[in-house]
Amino acid sequence: MRTTVIIPAAGSGTRFGADIPKQFVALGGIPIIVRTLQVFEETGAVESVIIAASQDFHEYLRALQSQYGLKKIVALVEGGKERQNSIMNALQTSICEASDVILVHDAVRPFITPNFITSIAEAAWQHGAAIPGLVPKETIKECSNDGYVRATHERSRLRAIQTPQGFRREIITAAYQKAQNEGFLGTDDASVVEFAGFPVHILPGIEENIKITTPLDFEWCQWRIAEKAKGG
Ligand code: C5P
């Protein structure tokens, strides 16, 4: 089973408030994206890595690749306006066309583990599409535009969805093609696959696998890195 991971890293990270996109900010001395890529270097489940990033950062990414000895990066592609466009650019490479399973993992989720990547890749092969999700801690309500509650959804039936998300190659490519043809824009890869009518299997996610979005997330990551260094 040939598995390729696409790392979308073309976001500007406006909610984060740093001068550079958050994926390049150093966490415990190492850029967040490098920490993420190091986990994919470690897992035996993935052969190749494709990064979608703004052209302005390609040279820097090449420098990080050699500095940290990242051997699995086989292509850097241009990022798109939306995350979905970034993924589409990566899907059009010959490496993806020759893969059996495609994973997609946000550059800004460095606490993923090698074993979990393997579980998602295997579940994707078995079910066609597999994604991790956590039961939300908060009660989730649907709101109206004028600031009133429209509905309260039963929490045990809801999931907060993470990455990596995994798909058989022919499923994700067909889904992205259909979304592009019909102008559908989803917020994650699974929503594109759902739009195309494929079933998506959900596995329990990992609480620590946070998407670094706000300065508070970053503070927590710094604490966690320090704990890990102490053996925690
Ligand atoms: O902005 P958000 O936190 O949802 O981004 C999730 C991931 O998608 C990040 O790794 C970000 O760099 C990436 N992204 C992208 N292309 C965009 C927007 C976001 O690759 N146009």
Coordinates of C-alpha atoms and ligand atoms in Angstrom, one line a residue:
M1 CA 0.0 0.0 0.0
R2 CA 1.7 3.2 -1.2
T3 CA 0.7 6.1 1.1
T4 CA 1.4 9.7 0.5
V5 CA 0.6 12.6 2.9
I6 CA -0.3 16.1 1.8
I7 CA 0.6 18.8 4.3
P8 CA -1.3 22.0 3.6
A9 CA 0.9 24.8 4.9
A10 CA -0.2 27.8 2.8
G11 CA -2.3 29.5 5.5
S12 CA -1.4 33.0 6.6
G13 CA -2.5 32.3 10.2
T14 CA -4.3 35.6 10.9
R15 CA -5.9 34.4 14.1
F16 CA -2.5 33.7 15.5
G17 CA -1.0 37.2 15.3
A18 CA 2.6 36.4 14.5
D19 CA 4.7 38.2 11.8
I20 CA 5.2 34.9 10.0
P21 CA 2.6 32.2 9.2
K22 CA 2.1 30.2 12.4
Q23 CA 3.4 26.9 10.8
F24 CA 6.9 28.4 10.7
V25 CA 6.9 29.8 14.2
A26 CA 9.5 28.0 16.5
L27 CA 8.0 25.8 19.2
G28 CA 10.8 24.8 21.7
G29 CA 13.4 25.9 19.1
I30 CA 12.0 23.9 16.2
P31 CA 9.5 25.3 13.6
I32 CA 6.0 23.8 14.1
I33 CA 5.9 22.4 10.6
V34 CA 9.2 20.6 11.2
R35 CA 7.9 19.0 14.3
T36 CA 4.9 17.8 12.3
L37 CA 7.1 16.5 9.5
Q38 CA 9.3 14.6 11.9
V39 CA 6.4 12.4 13.0
F40 CA 5.8 11.5 9.3
E41 CA 9.5 10.7 9.0
E42 CA 9.2 8.3 11.9
T43 CA 6.1 6.4 10.8
G44 CA 6.5 3.4 8.5
A45 CA 3.0 3.9 7.2
V46 CA 3.9 6.9 4.9
E47 CA 6.4 6.8 2.0
S48 CA 6.1 10.3 0.6
V49 CA 5.3 13.8 1.8
I50 CA 4.0 16.7 -0.4
I51 CA 3.8 20.2 1.1
A52 CA 1.5 22.8 -0.3
A53 CA 2.9 26.2 0.6
S54 CA 3.2 29.7 -0.8
Q55 CA 6.0 30.0 -3.3
D56 CA 7.6 32.6 -1.1
F57 CA 8.4 29.9 1.5
H58 CA 9.6 27.1 -0.8
E59 CA 13.3 28.1 -0.5
Y60 CA 13.0 28.2 3.3
L61 CA 11.3 24.8 3.3
R62 CA 14.2 23.4 1.2
A63 CA 16.6 24.8 3.8
L64 CA 14.6 23.2 6.7
Q65 CA 14.5 19.9 4.8
S66 CA 18.3 19.7 4.6
Q67 CA 18.8 21.2 8.1
Y68 CA 16.6 18.6 9.7
G69 CA 17.3 15.7 7.3
L70 CA 13.7 15.3 6.2
K71 CA 14.0 12.5 3.6
K72 CA 10.4 11.9 2.7
I73 CA 9.5 15.3 1.1
V74 CA 9.1 14.6 -2.6
A75 CA 7.4 17.7 -3.8
L76 CA 6.6 21.3 -2.8
V77 CA 3.5 22.7 -4.6
E78 CA 2.0 26.2 -4.7
G79 CA -0.6 26.9 -2.1
G80 CA -4.1 28.0 -3.1
K81 CA -6.4 30.8 -1.9
E82 CA -8.4 28.3 0.2
R83 CA -7.1 25.2 1.9
Q84 CA -9.1 23.1 -0.6
N85 CA -7.2 24.7 -3.5
S86 CA -3.9 23.9 -1.8
I87 CA -5.0 20.2 -1.6
M88 CA -6.1 20.2 -5.2
N89 CA -2.7 21.4 -6.3
A90 CA -1.0 18.5 -4.5
L91 CA -3.5 15.9 -5.8
Q92 CA -2.5 16.8 -9.3
T93 CA 1.1 15.6 -8.9
S94 CA 2.2 12.3 -10.3
I95 CA 3.2 11.1 -6.8
C96 CA -0.4 11.3 -5.7
E97 CA -1.6 9.7 -8.9
A98 CA 0.7 6.7 -8.2
S99 CA -0.5 6.3 -4.5
D100 CA -3.0 3.9 -3.1
V101 CA -3.9 6.0 0.0
I102 CA -3.7 9.7 0.4
L103 CA -3.6 11.3 3.9
V104 CA -4.0 15.0 4.6
H105 CA -2.6 16.5 7.8
D106 CA -2.5 20.1 8.9
A107 CA 1.0 21.5 9.2
V108 CA -0.1 23.0 12.6
R109 CA -0.9 19.7 14.4
P110 CA 2.5 18.7 15.6
F111 CA 1.3 16.3 18.4
I112 CA 0.1 13.5 16.1
T113 CA 1.8 10.1 16.7
P114 CA 3.4 7.6 14.3
N115 CA 1.0 4.8 15.5
F116 CA -2.1 7.0 15.0
I117 CA -1.0 7.8 11.4
T118 CA -0.8 4.0 10.7
S119 CA -4.3 3.5 12.1
I120 CA -5.8 6.1 9.9
A121 CA -4.0 4.8 6.8
E122 CA -5.2 1.3 7.4
A123 CA -8.8 2.4 8.1
A124 CA -8.7 4.5 5.0
W125 CA -7.7 1.5 2.9
Q126 CA -10.4 -0.6 4.6
H127 CA -13.3 1.9 4.5
G128 CA -12.4 4.2 1.6
A129 CA -12.3 7.2 3.9
A130 CA -11.4 7.5 7.6
I131 CA -11.1 10.5 9.9
P132 CA -10.5 11.1 13.6
G133 CA -13.1 12.8 15.8
L134 CA -13.6 13.7 19.5
V135 CA -16.9 14.0 21.3
P136 CA -17.0 17.8 22.1
K137 CA -16.5 18.8 25.7
E138 CA -18.9 21.8 25.3
T139 CA -22.6 21.6 24.5
I140 CA -22.9 22.7 20.8
K141 CA -25.8 24.9 19.7
E142 CA -26.8 26.0 16.2
C143 CA -27.5 29.8 16.1
S144 CA -29.6 32.1 14.0
N145 CA -28.1 35.2 12.3
D146 CA -29.9 37.4 14.8
G147 CA -28.2 35.8 17.8
Y148 CA -30.8 33.2 19.1
V149 CA -30.5 29.5 19.5
R150 CA -32.0 27.5 16.7
A151 CA -31.2 24.0 18.0
T152 CA -29.2 22.1 20.6
H153 CA -27.6 19.0 19.1
E154 CA -27.2 15.8 21.2
R155 CA -23.5 15.9 22.2
S156 CA -22.9 12.1 22.0
R157 CA -23.8 12.2 18.3
L158 CA -21.4 15.0 17.5
R159 CA -17.6 14.9 16.8
A160 CA -15.0 17.6 16.6
I161 CA -13.0 16.5 13.6
Q162 CA -9.2 16.4 13.3
T163 CA -6.5 15.4 10.8
P164 CA -4.9 13.2 9.6
Q165 CA -7.8 12.3 7.3
G166 CA -7.2 9.3 5.0
F167 CA -8.7 8.3 1.7
R168 CA -8.3 5.8 -1.1
R169 CA -6.7 7.8 -3.9
E170 CA -9.5 7.3 -6.4
I171 CA -12.1 8.5 -3.9
I172 CA -10.3 11.7 -2.9
T173 CA -9.4 12.6 -6.5
A174 CA -12.9 12.0 -7.8
A175 CA -14.4 14.0 -4.9
Y176 CA -12.1 17.0 -5.4
Q177 CA -12.8 17.0 -9.1
K178 CA -16.5 17.0 -8.5
A179 CA -16.2 19.8 -5.9
Q180 CA -14.2 21.9 -8.3
N181 CA -16.6 21.3 -11.2
E182 CA -19.6 22.2 -9.0
G183 CA -18.0 25.0 -7.0
F184 CA -18.4 23.2 -3.6
L185 CA -16.1 24.5 -0.8
G186 CA -15.8 22.4 2.3
T187 CA -14.0 23.1 5.6
D188 CA -12.1 19.8 5.7
D189 CA -11.3 17.0 3.2
A190 CA -14.0 14.7 4.5
S191 CA -16.7 17.3 3.7
V192 CA -15.6 17.2 0.1
V193 CA -15.7 13.4 0.0
E194 CA -19.2 13.5 1.7
F195 CA -20.3 16.0 -0.9
A196 CA -19.4 13.5 -3.6
G197 CA -21.5 10.8 -1.8
F198 CA -18.9 8.5 -0.3
P199 CA -19.2 7.1 3.2
V200 CA -16.7 8.4 5.7
H201 CA -15.6 6.2 8.7
I202 CA -14.9 8.0 12.1
L203 CA -12.3 6.8 14.5
P204 CA -11.7 8.2 18.0
G205 CA -9.3 11.1 17.8
I206 CA -6.5 12.1 20.1
E207 CA -7.1 14.9 22.6
E208 CA -3.5 16.2 22.4
N209 CA -3.6 16.5 18.6
I210 CA -4.7 20.1 18.7
K211 CA -4.7 22.5 15.7
I212 CA -2.5 25.4 16.8
T213 CA -4.8 28.3 16.1
T214 CA -4.5 31.0 18.9
P215 CA -1.7 32.3 21.1
L216 CA -3.3 30.3 24.0
D217 CA -2.9 27.0 22.0
F218 CA 0.7 27.9 21.5
E219 CA 1.3 28.5 25.2
W220 CA -0.2 25.1 25.9
C221 CA 2.1 23.5 23.3
Q222 CA 5.2 25.1 24.9
W223 CA 4.2 23.7 28.3
R224 CA 3.6 20.2 26.7
I225 CA 7.0 20.3 24.9
A226 CA 8.7 21.1 28.2
E227 CA 6.8 18.3 30.0
K228 CA 7.8 15.8 27.3
A229 CA 11.4 16.9 27.6
K230 CA 11.2 16.0 31.3
G231 CA 9.8 12.6 30.3
G232 CA 6.1 13.3 30.8
Ligands
C5P1 O1 -6.4 28.3 8.6 P1 -6.5 26.9 9.3 O2 -6.0 26.9 10.7 O3 -7.8 26.3 9.1 O4 -5.5 26.0 8.4 C1 -5.4 24.6 8.5 C2 -4.2 24.2 7.7 O5 -4.4 24.5 6.3 C3 -2.9 24.9 8.0 O6 -1.8 24.0 8.0 C4 -2.8 26.0 6.9 O7 -1.4 26.4 6.7 C5 -3.4 25.3 5.7 N1 -3.9 26.2 4.7 C6 -3.5 26.0 3.3 N2 -4.0 26.9 2.3 C7 -4.9 27.8 2.7 C8 -5.3 28.0 4.0 C9 -4.8 27.1 5.0 O8 -2.7 25.1 3.0 N3 -5.3 28.6 1.7

